PDB file of C-alpha atoms in Angstrom:
ATOM      1  CA  GLN A   1       0.000   0.000   0.000  1.00  0.00           C
ATOM      2  CA  VAL A   2       1.035   3.604  -0.446  1.00  0.00           C
ATOM      3  CA  GLN A   3       3.297   4.990   2.269  1.00  0.00           C
ATOM      4  CA  LEU A   4       4.749   8.436   2.810  1.00  0.00           C
ATOM      5  CA  GLN A   5       7.983   9.378   4.573  1.00  0.00           C
ATOM      6  CA  GLU A   6       9.175  12.870   5.409  1.00  0.00           C
ATOM      7  CA  SER A   7      12.840  13.814   5.574  1.00  0.00           C
ATOM      8  CA  GLY A   8      14.626  17.015   6.437  1.00  0.00           C
ATOM      9  CA  PRO A   9      16.400  18.928   9.180  1.00  0.00           C
ATOM     10  CA  GLY A  10      14.982  18.969  12.665  1.00  0.00           C
ATOM     11  CA  LEU A  11      16.617  22.177  13.878  1.00  0.00           C
ATOM     12  CA  MET A  12      16.815  25.484  12.107  1.00  0.00           C
ATOM     13  CA  LYS A  13      17.765  29.077  12.820  1.00  0.00           C
ATOM     14  CA  PRO A  14      15.474  32.051  12.270  1.00  0.00           C
ATOM     15  CA  SER A  15      15.479  33.472   8.729  1.00  0.00           C
ATOM     16  CA  GLU A  16      16.639  30.190   7.191  1.00  0.00           C
ATOM     17  CA  THR A  17      14.662  28.267   4.572  1.00  0.00           C
ATOM     18  CA  LEU A  18      13.021  25.044   5.674  1.00  0.00           C
ATOM     19  CA  SER A  19      13.234  22.240   3.120  1.00  0.00           C
ATOM     20  CA  LEU A  20      11.376  18.977   3.611  1.00  0.00           C
ATOM     21  CA  THR A  21      10.954  16.098   1.200  1.00  0.00           C
ATOM     22  CA  CYS A  22       8.233  13.469   1.136  1.00  0.00           C
ATOM     23  CA  THR A  23       9.003  10.142  -0.519  1.00  0.00           C
ATOM     24  CA  VAL A  24       6.028   8.176  -1.805  1.00  0.00           C
ATOM     25  CA  SER A  25       6.398   4.398  -1.874  1.00  0.00           C
ATOM     26  CA  GLY A  26       4.056   1.599  -2.856  1.00  0.00           C
ATOM     27  CA  GLY A  27       2.439   3.627  -5.613  1.00  0.00           C
ATOM     28  CA  SER A  28       3.046   6.323  -8.192  1.00  0.00           C
ATOM     29  CA  ILE A  29       2.799   9.987  -7.322  1.00  0.00           C
ATOM     30  CA  SER A  30       1.373  10.470 -10.821  1.00  0.00           C
ATOM     31  CA  SER A  31      -1.551   8.117 -10.438  1.00  0.00           C
ATOM     32  CA  GLY A  32      -5.103   8.938  -9.570  1.00  0.00           C
ATOM     33  CA  ASP A  33      -6.716  12.135  -8.479  1.00  0.00           C
ATOM     34  CA  ASN A  34      -4.390  12.828  -5.599  1.00  0.00           C
ATOM     35  CA  TYR A  35      -3.274  16.156  -4.227  1.00  0.00           C
ATOM     36  CA  TRP A  36      -0.016  15.828  -2.345  1.00  0.00           C
ATOM     37  CA  SER A  37      -0.145  18.029   0.713  1.00  0.00           C
ATOM     38  CA  TRP A  38       1.818  19.421   3.609  1.00  0.00           C
ATOM     39  CA  ILE A  39       0.152  19.912   6.976  1.00  0.00           C
ATOM     40  CA  ARG A  40       1.651  21.111  10.252  1.00  0.00           C
ATOM     41  CA  GLN A  41       0.832  21.324  13.938  1.00  0.00           C
ATOM     42  CA  PRO A  42       2.651  23.734  16.254  1.00  0.00           C
ATOM     43  CA  PRO A  43       3.096  22.477  19.829  1.00  0.00           C
ATOM     44  CA  GLY A  44      -0.183  22.669  21.713  1.00  0.00           C
ATOM     45  CA  LYS A  45      -2.084  23.984  18.711  1.00  0.00           C
ATOM     46  CA  GLY A  46      -4.320  22.655  15.971  1.00  0.00           C
ATOM     47  CA  LEU A  47      -3.730  21.385  12.480  1.00  0.00           C
ATOM     48  CA  GLU A  48      -2.913  23.774   9.646  1.00  0.00           C
ATOM     49  CA  TRP A  49      -2.960  22.845   5.970  1.00  0.00           C
ATOM     50  CA  ILE A  50       0.009  24.466   4.219  1.00  0.00           C
ATOM     51  CA  GLY A  51      -0.652  23.597   0.592  1.00  0.00           C
ATOM     52  CA  TYR A  52      -0.802  20.906  -2.055  1.00  0.00           C
ATOM     53  CA  ILE A  53       0.632  19.988  -5.401  1.00  0.00           C
ATOM     54  CA  TYR A  54      -0.797  17.850  -8.200  1.00  0.00           C
ATOM     55  CA  TYR A  55       1.618  15.633 -10.098  1.00  0.00           C
ATOM     56  CA  SER A  56       1.359  18.000 -13.062  1.00  0.00           C
ATOM     57  CA  GLY A  57       2.848  20.739 -10.909  1.00  0.00           C
ATOM     58  CA  ASN A  58      -0.316  22.697 -10.175  1.00  0.00           C
ATOM     59  CA  THR A  59      -0.205  24.075  -6.641  1.00  0.00           C
ATOM     60  CA  HIS A  60      -2.424  25.801  -4.128  1.00  0.00           C
ATOM     61  CA  TYR A  61      -1.200  27.374  -0.906  1.00  0.00           C
ATOM     62  CA  ASN A  62      -2.750  28.555   2.323  1.00  0.00           C
ATOM     63  CA  PRO A  63      -2.792  32.377   2.303  1.00  0.00           C
ATOM     64  CA  SER A  64      -1.299  32.270   5.803  1.00  0.00           C
ATOM     65  CA  VAL A  65       2.057  31.188   4.331  1.00  0.00           C
ATOM     66  CA  LYS A  66       1.609  31.887   0.627  1.00  0.00           C
ATOM     67  CA  SER A  67       4.317  34.548   0.420  1.00  0.00           C
ATOM     68  CA  ARG A  68       6.944  32.181   1.886  1.00  0.00           C
ATOM     69  CA  VAL A  69       6.044  28.735   0.601  1.00  0.00           C
ATOM     70  CA  ALA A  70       6.775  26.674  -2.471  1.00  0.00           C
ATOM     71  CA  ILE A  71       5.843  23.040  -3.063  1.00  0.00           C
ATOM     72  CA  SER A  72       7.454  21.132  -5.902  1.00  0.00           C
ATOM     73  CA  VAL A  73       7.224  17.618  -7.303  1.00  0.00           C
ATOM     74  CA  ASP A  74       9.772  15.242  -8.810  1.00  0.00           C
ATOM     75  CA  THR A  75       7.847  12.465 -10.498  1.00  0.00           C
ATOM     76  CA  SER A  76      11.043  10.637 -11.491  1.00  0.00           C
ATOM     77  CA  LYS A  77      11.917  10.215  -7.808  1.00  0.00           C
ATOM     78  CA  ASN A  78       8.289   9.845  -6.645  1.00  0.00           C
ATOM     79  CA  GLN A  79       8.844  12.735  -4.259  1.00  0.00           C
ATOM     80  CA  PHE A  80       7.392  16.115  -3.461  1.00  0.00           C
ATOM     81  CA  SER A  81       8.995  18.843  -1.405  1.00  0.00           C
ATOM     82  CA  LEU A  82       8.190  21.816   0.800  1.00  0.00           C
ATOM     83  CA  ASN A  83      10.268  24.991   0.934  1.00  0.00           C
ATOM     84  CA  LEU A  84       9.332  27.563   3.579  1.00  0.00           C
ATOM     85  CA  SER A  85      11.480  30.667   3.636  1.00  0.00           C
ATOM     86  CA  SER A  86      12.299  33.139   6.399  1.00  0.00           C
ATOM     87  CA  VAL A  87      11.288  30.803   9.190  1.00  0.00           C
ATOM     88  CA  THR A  88      10.610  32.083  12.693  1.00  0.00           C
ATOM     89  CA  ALA A  89       9.809  30.417  16.003  1.00  0.00           C
ATOM     90  CA  ALA A  90       6.167  30.429  14.898  1.00  0.00           C
ATOM     91  CA  ASP A  91       7.071  27.838  12.263  1.00  0.00           C
ATOM     92  CA  THR A  92       8.135  25.368  14.946  1.00  0.00           C
ATOM     93  CA  ALA A  93       5.808  22.421  14.435  1.00  0.00           C
ATOM     94  CA  VAL A  94       5.383  18.804  13.490  1.00  0.00           C
ATOM     95  CA  TYR A  95       5.186  18.691   9.696  1.00  0.00           C
ATOM     96  CA  TRP A  96       3.372  15.895   7.850  1.00  0.00           C
ATOM     97  CA  CYS A  97       3.095  15.091   4.221  1.00  0.00           C
ATOM     98  CA  ALA A  98      -0.258  13.607   3.309  1.00  0.00           C
ATOM     99  CA  ARG A  99      -2.183  12.345   0.315  1.00  0.00           C
ATOM    100  CA  TYR A 100      -5.468  14.101  -0.375  1.00  0.00           C
ATOM    101  CA  ASN A 101      -7.484  11.527  -2.239  1.00  0.00           C
ATOM    102  CA  SER A 102      -9.965  13.398  -4.393  1.00  0.00           C
ATOM    103  CA  SER A 103     -12.673  10.952  -5.266  1.00  0.00           C
ATOM    104  CA  GLY A 104     -15.930  12.699  -5.991  1.00  0.00           C
ATOM    105  CA  TYR A 105     -17.838  14.798  -8.486  1.00  0.00           C
ATOM    106  CA  TYR A 106     -16.631  17.981  -6.795  1.00  0.00           C
ATOM    107  CA  TYR A 107     -12.916  18.521  -7.406  1.00  0.00           C
ATOM    108  CA  LEU A 108     -12.207  19.137  -3.739  1.00  0.00           C
ATOM    109  CA  GLN A 109     -14.314  16.208  -2.551  1.00  0.00           C
ATOM    110  CA  GLY A 110     -11.980  13.852  -0.766  1.00  0.00           C
ATOM    111  CA  ALA A 111      -9.902  13.404   2.367  1.00  0.00           C
ATOM    112  CA  PHE A 112      -6.400  13.123   3.744  1.00  0.00           C
ATOM    113  CA  ASP A 113      -6.339   9.351   3.719  1.00  0.00           C
ATOM    114  CA  ILE A 114      -2.618   8.599   3.962  1.00  0.00           C
ATOM    115  CA  TRP A 115      -0.120  10.443   6.145  1.00  0.00           C
ATOM    116  CA  GLY A 116       3.579  10.251   6.772  1.00  0.00           C
ATOM    117  CA  GLN A 117       4.811   9.713  10.304  1.00  0.00           C
ATOM    118  CA  GLY A 118       5.611  13.396  10.686  1.00  0.00           C
ATOM    119  CA  THR A 119       8.817  15.256  11.437  1.00  0.00           C
ATOM    120  CA  MET A 120       9.406  17.782  14.193  1.00  0.00           C
ATOM    121  CA  VAL A 121      10.998  21.027  13.045  1.00  0.00           C
ATOM    122  CA  THR A 122      12.291  23.441  15.672  1.00  0.00           C
ATOM    123  CA  VAL A 123      13.283  27.003  14.832  1.00  0.00           C
ATOM    124  CA  SER A 124      15.609  28.440  17.430  1.00  0.00           C
ATOM    125  CA  SER A 125      18.601  30.719  17.554  1.00  0.00           C
TER     126      SER A 125
ATOM    127  CA  ASP B   1     -11.341  31.154   5.214  1.00  0.00           C
ATOM    128  CA  ILE B   2     -14.076  28.911   6.581  1.00  0.00           C
ATOM    129  CA  GLN B   3     -13.788  28.694  10.360  1.00  0.00           C
ATOM    130  CA  MET B   4     -14.562  25.363  12.012  1.00  0.00           C
ATOM    131  CA  THR B   5     -15.604  25.475  15.661  1.00  0.00           C
ATOM    132  CA  GLN B   6     -15.534  22.271  17.660  1.00  0.00           C
ATOM    133  CA  SER B   7     -17.048  21.674  21.059  1.00  0.00           C
ATOM    134  CA  PRO B   8     -16.253  20.732  23.641  1.00  0.00           C
ATOM    135  CA  SER B   9     -12.512  21.266  23.540  1.00  0.00           C
ATOM    136  CA  SER B  10     -12.099  18.340  25.896  1.00  0.00           C
ATOM    137  CA  LEU B  11     -14.196  15.757  27.630  1.00  0.00           C
ATOM    138  CA  SER B  12     -13.788  12.881  30.038  1.00  0.00           C
ATOM    139  CA  ALA B  13     -15.978   9.801  29.813  1.00  0.00           C
ATOM    140  CA  SER B  14     -16.076   6.226  31.035  1.00  0.00           C
ATOM    141  CA  VAL B  15     -15.562   3.099  28.995  1.00  0.00           C
ATOM    142  CA  GLY B  16     -18.862   2.197  27.396  1.00  0.00           C
ATOM    143  CA  ASP B  17     -20.201   5.753  27.401  1.00  0.00           C
ATOM    144  CA  ARG B  18     -21.663   7.437  24.359  1.00  0.00           C
ATOM    145  CA  VAL B  19     -19.546  10.422  23.344  1.00  0.00           C
ATOM    146  CA  THR B  20     -20.693  13.238  21.080  1.00  0.00           C
ATOM    147  CA  ILE B  21     -18.599  16.009  19.536  1.00  0.00           C
ATOM    148  CA  THR B  22     -19.982  18.869  17.495  1.00  0.00           C
ATOM    149  CA  CYS B  23     -18.414  20.888  14.714  1.00  0.00           C
ATOM    150  CA  GLN B  24     -19.904  24.079  13.310  1.00  0.00           C
ATOM    151  CA  ALA B  25     -18.783  25.737  10.101  1.00  0.00           C
ATOM    152  CA  SER B  26     -18.787  29.508   9.679  1.00  0.00           C
ATOM    153  CA  GLN B  27     -20.752  29.064   6.458  1.00  0.00           C
ATOM    154  CA  HIS B  28     -22.760  26.403   4.655  1.00  0.00           C
ATOM    155  CA  ILE B  29     -20.502  23.549   3.520  1.00  0.00           C
ATOM    156  CA  SER B  30     -23.060  20.941   2.427  1.00  0.00           C
ATOM    157  CA  ASN B  31     -21.688  17.589   3.626  1.00  0.00           C
ATOM    158  CA  PHE B  32     -18.092  18.470   2.749  1.00  0.00           C
ATOM    159  CA  LEU B  33     -16.635  17.423   6.086  1.00  0.00           C
ATOM    160  CA  ASN B  34     -14.214  14.799   7.358  1.00  0.00           C
ATOM    161  CA  TRP B  35     -13.319  13.572  10.844  1.00  0.00           C
ATOM    162  CA  TYR B  36      -9.859  12.467  11.997  1.00  0.00           C
ATOM    163  CA  GLN B  37      -8.473  10.822  15.110  1.00  0.00           C
ATOM    164  CA  LYS B  38      -5.051  11.851  16.336  1.00  0.00           C
ATOM    165  CA  LYS B  39      -3.262   9.890  19.013  1.00  0.00           C
ATOM    166  CA  GLN B  40      -0.254  11.267  20.852  1.00  0.00           C
ATOM    167  CA  GLY B  41       2.880  11.063  18.753  1.00  0.00           C
ATOM    168  CA  LYS B  42       1.029   9.678  15.741  1.00  0.00           C
ATOM    169  CA  ALA B  43      -0.274  11.095  12.490  1.00  0.00           C
ATOM    170  CA  PRO B  44      -3.982  11.835  12.190  1.00  0.00           C
ATOM    171  CA  LYS B  45      -6.116   8.981  10.922  1.00  0.00           C
ATOM    172  CA  LEU B  46      -9.179   9.409   8.722  1.00  0.00           C
ATOM    173  CA  LEU B  47     -12.317   8.028  10.378  1.00  0.00           C
ATOM    174  CA  ILE B  48     -15.295   9.604   8.610  1.00  0.00           C
ATOM    175  CA  TYR B  49     -15.512  11.208   5.163  1.00  0.00           C
ATOM    176  CA  ASP B  50     -18.308  13.143   3.466  1.00  0.00           C
ATOM    177  CA  ALA B  51     -19.770  13.809   6.936  1.00  0.00           C
ATOM    178  CA  SER B  52     -21.206  10.351   7.475  1.00  0.00           C
ATOM    179  CA  ASN B  53     -19.250   7.671   5.599  1.00  0.00           C
ATOM    180  CA  LEU B  54     -17.105   5.318   7.628  1.00  0.00           C
ATOM    181  CA  GLU B  55     -13.582   4.835   6.258  1.00  0.00           C
ATOM    182  CA  THR B  56     -12.711   1.225   5.477  1.00  0.00           C
ATOM    183  CA  GLY B  57     -11.420  -0.630   8.512  1.00  0.00           C
ATOM    184  CA  VAL B  58     -12.725   1.870  11.061  1.00  0.00           C
ATOM    185  CA  PRO B  59     -14.843   0.341  13.856  1.00  0.00           C
ATOM    186  CA  SER B  60     -18.575   0.845  13.524  1.00  0.00           C
ATOM    187  CA  ARG B  61     -18.819   2.515  16.945  1.00  0.00           C
ATOM    188  CA  PHE B  62     -17.659   5.677  15.180  1.00  0.00           C
ATOM    189  CA  SER B  63     -20.239   7.643  13.215  1.00  0.00           C
ATOM    190  CA  GLY B  64     -20.866  11.083  11.800  1.00  0.00           C
ATOM    191  CA  SER B  65     -23.876  13.096  10.746  1.00  0.00           C
ATOM    192  CA  GLY B  66     -24.949  16.542   9.697  1.00  0.00           C
ATOM    193  CA  SER B  67     -24.965  18.908   6.755  1.00  0.00           C
ATOM    194  CA  GLY B  68     -25.001  22.610   6.116  1.00  0.00           C
ATOM    195  CA  ARG B  69     -23.234  24.229   9.055  1.00  0.00           C
ATOM    196  CA  ASP B  70     -23.726  21.755  11.893  1.00  0.00           C
ATOM    197  CA  PHE B  71     -22.102  18.353  12.242  1.00  0.00           C
ATOM    198  CA  THR B  72     -21.885  15.663  14.899  1.00  0.00           C
ATOM    199  CA  PHE B  73     -19.322  12.949  15.561  1.00  0.00           C
ATOM    200  CA  THR B  74     -20.291  10.083  17.863  1.00  0.00           C
ATOM    201  CA  ILE B  75     -18.523   7.230  19.572  1.00  0.00           C
ATOM    202  CA  SER B  76     -21.350   4.898  20.539  1.00  0.00           C
ATOM    203  CA  SER B  77     -19.434   2.972  23.185  1.00  0.00           C
ATOM    204  CA  LEU B  78     -16.133   4.502  24.254  1.00  0.00           C
ATOM    205  CA  GLN B  79     -13.174   2.138  24.364  1.00  0.00           C
ATOM    206  CA  PRO B  80      -9.805   2.641  26.095  1.00  0.00           C
ATOM    207  CA  GLU B  81      -8.041   2.853  22.723  1.00  0.00           C
ATOM    208  CA  ASP B  82     -10.219   5.836  21.759  1.00  0.00           C
ATOM    209  CA  LEU B  83      -8.076   8.108  23.917  1.00  0.00           C
ATOM    210  CA  ALA B  84      -7.164  10.749  21.323  1.00  0.00           C
ATOM    211  CA  THR B  85      -7.900  14.180  19.926  1.00  0.00           C
ATOM    212  CA  TYR B  86     -10.549  14.354  17.223  1.00  0.00           C
ATOM    213  CA  TYR B  87     -10.609  16.957  14.448  1.00  0.00           C
ATOM    214  CA  CYS B  88     -13.147  17.947  11.847  1.00  0.00           C
ATOM    215  CA  GLN B  89     -11.962  19.293   8.484  1.00  0.00           C
ATOM    216  CA  GLN B  90     -13.907  21.053   5.738  1.00  0.00           C
ATOM    217  CA  TYR B  91     -13.250  20.782   2.026  1.00  0.00           C
ATOM    218  CA  ASP B  92     -15.970  23.052   0.704  1.00  0.00           C
ATOM    219  CA  ASN B  93     -13.402  25.667  -0.152  1.00  0.00           C
ATOM    220  CA  LEU B  94      -9.681  26.299  -0.044  1.00  0.00           C
ATOM    221  CA  PRO B  95      -7.809  26.656   2.171  1.00  0.00           C
ATOM    222  CA  PHE B  96      -8.754  23.387   3.823  1.00  0.00           C
ATOM    223  CA  THR B  97      -9.381  24.154   7.486  1.00  0.00           C
ATOM    224  CA  PHE B  98      -9.610  22.053  10.612  1.00  0.00           C
ATOM    225  CA  GLY B  99     -11.517  22.466  13.823  1.00  0.00           C
ATOM    226  CA  GLY B 100      -9.579  23.183  16.984  1.00  0.00           C
ATOM    227  CA  GLY B 101      -9.860  19.595  18.167  1.00  0.00           C
ATOM    228  CA  THR B 102     -11.620  17.730  20.960  1.00  0.00           C
ATOM    229  CA  THR B 103      -9.502  15.754  23.374  1.00  0.00           C
ATOM    230  CA  VAL B 104     -11.238  12.651  24.688  1.00  0.00           C
ATOM    231  CA  GLU B 105      -9.998  11.309  28.006  1.00  0.00           C
ATOM    232  CA  ILE B 106     -10.980   8.088  29.714  1.00  0.00           C
ATOM    233  CA  LYS B 107     -12.237   8.341  33.300  1.00  0.00           C
TER     234      LYS B 107
END
């Protein structure tokens, strides 16, 4: 079955650019109506969707981070990546990659049905 | 953005109890709502999609209902392994947004 695995640094300094990669195994990133997403949860807070990418490269970002975020896809490696620039302590969070399985007549109809294990990113000077 | 308001933020119940969580959207979202369970140190797990459909493999004690702005998530008979935080999530419009979560504790 499809599995996701995040990789990237766990500790960063303010103003640096966070780069995380999600490797998809057990299936092709190019198959089906899937939107490959990043989601995060700061300590003690709720879940925040960061953005998604379709295998074709189409993206959509949360306005809360839109000016600092870029999500890219490498279909040859079956990976997609998150870049978040100018990080601050507010970006300290557990970051997950997740598959949004779009399955219905409405293009957004679907759910986050597969998640990576998550990676903790701490921003500290 | 569509705001999702969950209540209560936490609850404590005994094994076997019926537990109900509500989620209210800031605008009409039809049945475009999912429910997730998040256990400590784990990724969220999809339980209910399209407001009332049980994800494959999820125990039948979990259920969801509602449409429009008001939704309900129910655990019919609470089990020890249900200790977790539960989140609703809307997909009527981007950005996807989640409720603030309801932490379920076992008495």
